[in-house]
Short mmCIF file of C-alpha atoms in Angstrom, two decimals:
data_model
loop_
_atom_site.label_atom_id
_atom_site.label_comp_id
_atom_site.label_asym_id
_atom_site.label_seq_id
_atom_site.Cartn_x
_atom_site.Cartn_y
_atom_site.Cartn_z
CA MET A 16 0.00 0.00 0.00
CA PRO A 17 1.50 3.36 -0.98
CA ALA A 18 2.13 5.77 1.92
CA ILE A 19 -0.46 8.34 0.78
CA GLY A 20 -3.09 5.57 0.69
CA ARG A 21 -2.23 4.52 4.24
CA ARG A 22 -2.36 8.14 5.44
CA TRP A 23 -5.69 8.67 3.65
CA ALA A 24 -7.25 5.58 5.27
CA ALA A 25 -5.89 6.47 8.72
CA ALA A 26 -7.15 10.07 8.46
CA TRP A 27 -10.75 8.85 8.15
CA THR A 28 -10.58 7.36 11.64
CA THR A 29 -9.12 10.34 13.52
CA ALA A 30 -11.26 12.84 15.42
CA ASP A 31 -9.59 15.79 13.67
CA THR A 32 -11.23 16.33 10.26
CA ARG A 33 -8.30 18.53 9.26
CA ASP A 34 -6.08 15.40 9.10
CA LEU A 35 -7.84 14.25 5.93
CA ALA A 36 -8.12 17.75 4.43
CA ARG A 37 -4.35 18.33 4.83
CA LEU A 38 -3.69 15.47 2.40
CA TYR A 39 -5.47 17.37 -0.41
CA THR A 40 -4.46 20.29 -2.63
CA LYS A 41 -6.21 23.60 -2.01
CA ASP A 42 -8.22 23.14 -5.23
CA ALA A 43 -9.00 19.45 -4.73
CA VAL A 44 -12.23 17.71 -5.73
CA TYR A 45 -13.66 14.90 -3.58
CA THR A 46 -16.42 12.84 -5.23
CA ASP A 47 -18.55 10.20 -3.54
CA LEU A 48 -20.17 8.44 -6.48
CA ALA A 49 -22.52 6.27 -4.39
CA VAL A 50 -24.40 9.30 -3.07
CA ASN A 51 -23.61 11.60 -6.00
CA LEU A 52 -21.93 14.33 -3.94
CA VAL A 53 -18.95 16.48 -4.89
CA PHE A 54 -16.90 18.64 -2.51
CA HIS A 55 -14.32 21.26 -3.48
CA GLY A 56 -11.11 22.34 -1.79
CA ARG A 57 -9.80 21.44 1.62
CA GLU A 58 -12.85 23.03 3.23
CA GLY A 59 -15.08 20.73 1.20
CA VAL A 60 -13.07 17.65 2.20
CA GLU A 61 -13.37 18.69 5.84
CA GLU A 62 -17.13 19.28 5.42
CA TRP A 63 -17.59 15.81 3.84
CA GLU A 64 -15.66 14.01 6.56
CA SER A 65 -17.38 15.94 9.36
CA GLY A 66 -20.83 15.21 7.91
CA SER A 67 -19.95 11.55 7.45
CA HIS A 68 -18.93 11.22 11.11
CA LYS A 69 -22.18 12.90 12.23
CA LEU A 70 -24.29 10.51 10.14
CA ILE A 71 -22.26 7.34 10.80
CA GLU A 72 -21.28 6.34 14.32
CA ASN A 73 -18.09 4.30 14.71
CA LEU A 74 -17.10 5.10 11.12
CA GLU A 75 -14.10 2.99 10.16
CA PHE A 76 -12.09 2.36 7.05
CA GLU A 77 -9.69 -0.57 7.08
CA ALA A 78 -7.30 -0.54 4.15
CA THR A 79 -6.78 -4.06 2.82
CA GLY A 80 -4.73 -3.34 -0.29
CA GLY A 81 -3.87 -0.92 -2.99
CA PHE A 82 -1.38 0.08 -5.64
CA ARG A 83 0.23 3.14 -7.17
CA GLY A 84 0.36 4.21 -10.78
CA ARG A 85 2.15 7.14 -12.36
CA ASP A 86 -0.12 9.88 -10.97
CA GLY A 87 -2.56 7.99 -8.80
CA VAL A 88 -3.23 5.51 -6.06
CA VAL A 89 -6.01 2.97 -5.65
CA VAL A 90 -6.99 2.12 -2.07
CA GLU A 91 -9.07 -0.99 -1.37
CA GLY A 92 -10.68 -1.61 1.97
CA VAL A 93 -13.67 -2.19 4.18
CA PHE A 94 -15.98 0.70 5.09
CA SER A 95 -18.03 0.15 8.24
CA GLY A 96 -20.10 1.95 10.82
CA HIS A 97 -23.61 2.44 12.14
CA ILE A 98 -25.91 4.98 10.51
CA VAL A 99 -27.54 7.03 13.26
CA GLY A 100 -31.01 5.59 13.89
CA ALA A 101 -30.48 2.45 11.80
CA PRO A 102 -31.28 -0.93 13.38
CA ARG A 103 -27.90 -2.51 12.50
CA PRO A 104 -24.31 -1.57 11.61
CA PHE A 105 -22.90 -2.16 8.13
CA GLU A 106 -19.62 -3.37 6.63
CA VAL A 107 -19.02 -3.11 2.87
CA PRO A 108 -16.10 -3.09 0.43
CA LEU A 109 -14.91 0.30 -0.79
CA VAL A 110 -12.42 1.37 -3.42
CA THR A 111 -11.08 4.91 -3.69
CA VAL A 112 -9.08 6.29 -6.58
CA LEU A 113 -6.73 9.11 -5.56
CA ARG A 114 -5.24 11.33 -8.28
CA LEU A 115 -2.10 13.08 -7.14
CA ARG A 116 -0.42 16.38 -7.80
CA GLY A 117 3.04 16.07 -6.32
CA ASN A 118 2.66 14.52 -2.87
CA LEU A 119 -0.92 15.72 -2.35
CA ILE A 120 -4.28 14.41 -3.49
CA HIS A 121 -5.83 16.53 -6.25
CA SER A 122 -8.97 14.45 -6.66
CA SER A 123 -10.55 11.36 -5.18
CA ASN A 124 -13.46 9.15 -6.19
CA ASP A 125 -15.13 6.78 -3.72
CA TYR A 126 -16.78 3.63 -5.09
CA TYR A 127 -19.02 1.49 -2.86
CA ASN A 128 -22.54 0.07 -2.97
CA ARG A 129 -25.01 2.42 -1.25
CA THR A 130 -27.83 -0.13 -1.58
CA GLU A 131 -25.72 -2.71 0.26
CA ILE A 132 -25.06 -0.25 3.10
CA LEU A 133 -28.77 0.49 3.48
CA SER A 134 -29.72 -3.19 3.31
CA GLU A 135 -27.14 -4.24 5.91
CA SER A 136 -28.24 -1.32 8.09
CA GLY A 137 -31.88 -2.44 7.96
CA LEU A 138 -32.98 0.71 6.13
CA PRO A 139 -35.21 0.91 3.03
CA ALA A 140 -33.54 1.36 -0.36
CA ASP A 141 -35.07 4.84 -0.75
CA TRP A 142 -33.84 6.09 2.65
CA THR A 143 -32.25 9.51 2.74
CA PRO A 144 -30.48 11.19 5.64
CA PRO A 145 -32.60 13.53 7.78
CA GLY A 146 -32.55 17.08 6.46
CA SER A 147 -31.49 16.14 2.93
#
């Protein structure tokens, strides 16, 4: 696993949302394809992580593998947690593609199955977070 991939995975499990944001360029783009959301810049990355931790208790990401290409890194792992108010916790595979500019992440794309998360959590397929 490339170092930036390990740091990215570890940053998701710290209490300080700035840890993840510091890994990104100032003009970065963070895309979560499963929920069709895009965040811009370090502030956006911090907003996404903060919101994720509010919605998902015990949010964890365990990196299980990955590789590096010329200008990018692929991180494979297991995404788990307990959606606030859901009957059960979930644990699903996740892949993230990190595109780099120098030693920082310029863009990232998360790939996981939203339907699987909702099913494992005991929520209906059309569930949306409160206030969305």
